[in-house]
PDB file of N, CA and C in Angstrom:
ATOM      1  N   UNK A  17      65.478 215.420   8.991  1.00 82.00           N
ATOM      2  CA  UNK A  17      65.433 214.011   8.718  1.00 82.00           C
ATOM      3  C   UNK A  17      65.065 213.790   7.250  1.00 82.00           C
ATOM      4  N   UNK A  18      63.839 214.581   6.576  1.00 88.00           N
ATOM      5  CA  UNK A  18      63.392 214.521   5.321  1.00 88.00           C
ATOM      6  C   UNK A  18      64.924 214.498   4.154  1.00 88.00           C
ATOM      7  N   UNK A  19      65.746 215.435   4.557  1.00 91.00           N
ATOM      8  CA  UNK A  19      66.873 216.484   3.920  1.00 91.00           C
ATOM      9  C   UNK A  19      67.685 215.198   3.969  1.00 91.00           C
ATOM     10  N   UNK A  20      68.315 214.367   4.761  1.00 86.00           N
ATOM     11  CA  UNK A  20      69.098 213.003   5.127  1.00 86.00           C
ATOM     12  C   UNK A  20      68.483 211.731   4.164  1.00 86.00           C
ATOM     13  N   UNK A  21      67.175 212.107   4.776  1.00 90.00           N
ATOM     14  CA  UNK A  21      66.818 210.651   3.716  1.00 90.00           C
ATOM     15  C   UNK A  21      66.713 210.778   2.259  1.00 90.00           C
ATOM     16  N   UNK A  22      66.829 212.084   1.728  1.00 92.00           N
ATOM     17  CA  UNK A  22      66.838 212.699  -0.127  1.00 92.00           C
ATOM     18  C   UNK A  22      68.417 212.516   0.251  1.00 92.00           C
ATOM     19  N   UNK A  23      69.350 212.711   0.570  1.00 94.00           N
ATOM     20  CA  UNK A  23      70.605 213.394   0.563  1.00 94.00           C
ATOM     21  C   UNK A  23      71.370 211.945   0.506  1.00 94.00           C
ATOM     22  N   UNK A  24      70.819 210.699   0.908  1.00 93.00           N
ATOM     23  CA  UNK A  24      71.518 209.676   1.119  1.00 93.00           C
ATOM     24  C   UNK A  24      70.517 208.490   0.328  1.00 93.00           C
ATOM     25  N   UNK A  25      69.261 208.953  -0.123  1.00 93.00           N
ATOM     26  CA  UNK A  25      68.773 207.919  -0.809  1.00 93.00           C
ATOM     27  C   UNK A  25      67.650 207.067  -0.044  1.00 93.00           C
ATOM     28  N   UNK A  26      68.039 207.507   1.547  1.00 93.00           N
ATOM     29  CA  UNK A  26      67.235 206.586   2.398  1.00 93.00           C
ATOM     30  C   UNK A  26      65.659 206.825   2.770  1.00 93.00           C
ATOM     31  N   UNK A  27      64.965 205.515   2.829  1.00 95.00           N
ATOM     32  CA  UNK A  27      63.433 205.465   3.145  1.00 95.00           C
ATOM     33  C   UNK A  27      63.154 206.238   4.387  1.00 95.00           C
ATOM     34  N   UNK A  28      62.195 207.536   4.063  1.00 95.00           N
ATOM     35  CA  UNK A  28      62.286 208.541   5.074  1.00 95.00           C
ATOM     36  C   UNK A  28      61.275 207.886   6.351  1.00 95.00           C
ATOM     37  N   UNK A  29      60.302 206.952   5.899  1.00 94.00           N
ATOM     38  CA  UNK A  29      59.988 206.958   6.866  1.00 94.00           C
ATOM     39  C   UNK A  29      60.288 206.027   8.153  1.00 94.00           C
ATOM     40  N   UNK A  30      61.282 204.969   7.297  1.00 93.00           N
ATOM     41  CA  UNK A  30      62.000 203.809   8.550  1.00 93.00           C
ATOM     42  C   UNK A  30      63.111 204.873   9.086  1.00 93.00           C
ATOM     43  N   UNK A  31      63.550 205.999   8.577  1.00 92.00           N
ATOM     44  CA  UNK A  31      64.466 206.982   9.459  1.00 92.00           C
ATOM     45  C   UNK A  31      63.471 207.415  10.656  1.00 92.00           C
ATOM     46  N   UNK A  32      62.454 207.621  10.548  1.00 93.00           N
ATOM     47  CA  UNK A  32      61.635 207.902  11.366  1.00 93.00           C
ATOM     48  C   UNK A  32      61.409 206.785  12.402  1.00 93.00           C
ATOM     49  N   UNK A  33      60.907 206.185  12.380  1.00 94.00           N
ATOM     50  CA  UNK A  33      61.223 205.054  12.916  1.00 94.00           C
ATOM     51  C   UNK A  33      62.249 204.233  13.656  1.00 94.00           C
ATOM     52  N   UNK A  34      63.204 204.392  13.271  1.00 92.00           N
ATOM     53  CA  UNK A  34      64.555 204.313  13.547  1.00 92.00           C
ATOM     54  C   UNK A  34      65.208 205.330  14.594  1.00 92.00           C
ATOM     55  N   UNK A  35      64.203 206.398  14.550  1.00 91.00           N
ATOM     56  CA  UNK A  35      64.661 207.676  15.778  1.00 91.00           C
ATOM     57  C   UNK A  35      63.917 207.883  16.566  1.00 91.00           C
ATOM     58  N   UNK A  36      62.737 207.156  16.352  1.00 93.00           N
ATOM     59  CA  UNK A  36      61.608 206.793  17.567  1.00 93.00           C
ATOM     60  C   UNK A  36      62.011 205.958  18.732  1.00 93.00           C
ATOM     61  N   UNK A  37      62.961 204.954  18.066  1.00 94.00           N
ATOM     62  CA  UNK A  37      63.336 203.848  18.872  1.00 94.00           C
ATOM     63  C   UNK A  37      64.593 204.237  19.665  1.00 94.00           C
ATOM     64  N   UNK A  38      65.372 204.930  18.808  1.00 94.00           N
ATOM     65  CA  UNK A  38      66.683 205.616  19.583  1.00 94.00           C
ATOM     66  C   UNK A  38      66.657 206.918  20.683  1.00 94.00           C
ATOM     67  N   UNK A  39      65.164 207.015  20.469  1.00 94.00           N
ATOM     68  CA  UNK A  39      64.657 208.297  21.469  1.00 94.00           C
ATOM     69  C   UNK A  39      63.904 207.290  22.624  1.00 94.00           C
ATOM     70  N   UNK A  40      63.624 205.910  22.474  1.00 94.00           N
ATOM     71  CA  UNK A  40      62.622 205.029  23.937  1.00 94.00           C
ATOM     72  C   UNK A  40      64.069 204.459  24.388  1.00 94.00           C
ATOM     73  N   UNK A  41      65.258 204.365  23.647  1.00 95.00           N
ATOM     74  CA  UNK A  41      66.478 203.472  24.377  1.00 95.00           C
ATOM     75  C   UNK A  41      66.992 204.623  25.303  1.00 95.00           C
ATOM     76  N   UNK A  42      66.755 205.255  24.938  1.00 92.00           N
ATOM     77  CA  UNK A  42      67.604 206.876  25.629  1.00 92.00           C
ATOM     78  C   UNK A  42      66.985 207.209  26.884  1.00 92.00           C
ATOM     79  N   UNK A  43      65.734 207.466  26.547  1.00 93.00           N
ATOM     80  CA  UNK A  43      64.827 206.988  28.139  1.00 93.00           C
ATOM     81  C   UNK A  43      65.039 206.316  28.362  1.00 93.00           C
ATOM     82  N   UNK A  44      64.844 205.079  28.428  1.00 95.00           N
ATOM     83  CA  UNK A  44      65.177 204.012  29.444  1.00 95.00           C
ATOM     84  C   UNK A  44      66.286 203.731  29.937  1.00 95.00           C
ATOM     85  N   UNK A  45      67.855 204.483  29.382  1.00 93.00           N
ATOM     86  CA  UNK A  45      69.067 204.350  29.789  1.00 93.00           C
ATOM     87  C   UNK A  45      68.950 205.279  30.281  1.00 93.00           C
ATOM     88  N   UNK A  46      68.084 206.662  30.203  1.00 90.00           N
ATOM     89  CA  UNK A  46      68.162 207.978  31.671  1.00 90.00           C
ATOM     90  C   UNK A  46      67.773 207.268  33.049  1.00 90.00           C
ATOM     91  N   UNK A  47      66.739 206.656  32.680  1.00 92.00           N
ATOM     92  CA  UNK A  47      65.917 206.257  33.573  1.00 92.00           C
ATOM     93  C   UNK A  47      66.365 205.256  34.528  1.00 92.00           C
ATOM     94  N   UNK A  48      67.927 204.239  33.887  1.00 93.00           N
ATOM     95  CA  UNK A  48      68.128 203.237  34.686  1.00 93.00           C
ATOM     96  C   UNK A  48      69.394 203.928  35.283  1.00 93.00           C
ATOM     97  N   UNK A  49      69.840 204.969  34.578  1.00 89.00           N
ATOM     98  CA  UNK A  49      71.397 205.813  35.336  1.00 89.00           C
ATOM     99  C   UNK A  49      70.539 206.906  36.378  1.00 89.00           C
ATOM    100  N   UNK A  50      69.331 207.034  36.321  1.00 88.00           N
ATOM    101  CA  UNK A  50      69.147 208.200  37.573  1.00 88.00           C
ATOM    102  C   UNK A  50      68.825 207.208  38.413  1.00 88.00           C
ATOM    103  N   UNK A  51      68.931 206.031  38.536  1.00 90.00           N
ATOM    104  CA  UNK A  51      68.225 205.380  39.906  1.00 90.00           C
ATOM    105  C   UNK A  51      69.727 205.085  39.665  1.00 90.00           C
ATOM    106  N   UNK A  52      70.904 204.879  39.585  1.00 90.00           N
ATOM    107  CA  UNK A  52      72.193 204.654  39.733  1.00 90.00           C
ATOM    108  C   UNK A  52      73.220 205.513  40.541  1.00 90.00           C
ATOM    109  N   UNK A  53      72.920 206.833  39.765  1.00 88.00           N
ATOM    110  CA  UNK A  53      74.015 207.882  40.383  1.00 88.00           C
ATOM    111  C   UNK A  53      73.113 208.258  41.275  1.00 88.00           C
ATOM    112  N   UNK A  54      73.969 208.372  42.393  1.00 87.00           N
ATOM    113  CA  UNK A  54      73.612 209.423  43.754  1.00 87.00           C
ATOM    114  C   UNK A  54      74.830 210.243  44.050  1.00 87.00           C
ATOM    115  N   UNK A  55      73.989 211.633  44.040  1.00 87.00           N
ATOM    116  CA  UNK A  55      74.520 213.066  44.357  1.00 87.00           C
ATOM    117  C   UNK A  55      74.605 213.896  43.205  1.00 87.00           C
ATOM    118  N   UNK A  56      75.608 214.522  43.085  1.00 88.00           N
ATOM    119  CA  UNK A  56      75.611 215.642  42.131  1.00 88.00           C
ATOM    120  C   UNK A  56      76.356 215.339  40.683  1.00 88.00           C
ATOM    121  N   UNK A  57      75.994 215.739  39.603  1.00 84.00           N
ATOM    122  CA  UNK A  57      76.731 214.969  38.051  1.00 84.00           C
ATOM    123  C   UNK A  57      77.091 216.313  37.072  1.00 84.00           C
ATOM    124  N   UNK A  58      78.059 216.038  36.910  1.00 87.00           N
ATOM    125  CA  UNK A  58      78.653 217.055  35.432  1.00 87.00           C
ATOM    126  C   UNK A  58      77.976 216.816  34.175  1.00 87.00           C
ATOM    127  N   UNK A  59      77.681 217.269  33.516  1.00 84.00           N
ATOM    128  CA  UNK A  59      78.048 216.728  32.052  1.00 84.00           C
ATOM    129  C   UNK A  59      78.289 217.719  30.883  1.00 84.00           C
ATOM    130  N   UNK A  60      79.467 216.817  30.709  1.00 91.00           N
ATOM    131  CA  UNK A  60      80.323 217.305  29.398  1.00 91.00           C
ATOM    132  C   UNK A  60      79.761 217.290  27.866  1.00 91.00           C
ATOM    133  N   UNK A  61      79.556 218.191  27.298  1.00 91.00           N
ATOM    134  CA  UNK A  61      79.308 218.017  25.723  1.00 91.00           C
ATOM    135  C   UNK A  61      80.085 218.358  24.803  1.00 91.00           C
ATOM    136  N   UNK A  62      80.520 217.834  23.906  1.00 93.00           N
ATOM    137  CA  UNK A  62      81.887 218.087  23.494  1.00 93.00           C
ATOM    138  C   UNK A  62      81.583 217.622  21.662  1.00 93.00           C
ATOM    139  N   UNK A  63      81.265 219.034  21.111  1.00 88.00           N
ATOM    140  CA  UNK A  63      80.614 218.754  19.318  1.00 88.00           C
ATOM    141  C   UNK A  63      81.444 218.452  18.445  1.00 88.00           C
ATOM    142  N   UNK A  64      82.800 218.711  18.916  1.00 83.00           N
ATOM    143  CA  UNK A  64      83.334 219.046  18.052  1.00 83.00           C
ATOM    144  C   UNK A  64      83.556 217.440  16.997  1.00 83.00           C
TER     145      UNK A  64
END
C-alpha cells in the first residue's frame, strides 16, 4: 500500500482507510450471501 501511494502520489494514509472500509463492505456482503445460499458453492478465481 506504502509502494502505491509513492508510485501514484497518493495520501498513504486515506489508502489505508479506504481499505479498511472495503475490507467491513466485504464482510458484510459475506455475511448477507451466507444467510442466502443454501447448499454447496464453487468459486471461481480468475487473475488473469
Amino acid at each position: 500500500m506504502r509502494n502505491a501511494a509513492e508510485t501514484f502520489g497518493l495520501d498513504y494514509a486515506n489508502l489505508l482507510e479506504a481499505l479498511g472500509e472495503l475490507e467491513d463492505a466485504w464482510r458484510d456482503y459475506l455475511e448477507v450471501l451466507s444467510g442466502l445460499v443454501k447448499g454447496e458453492v464453487a468459486v471461481i478465481v480468475d487473475d488473469t
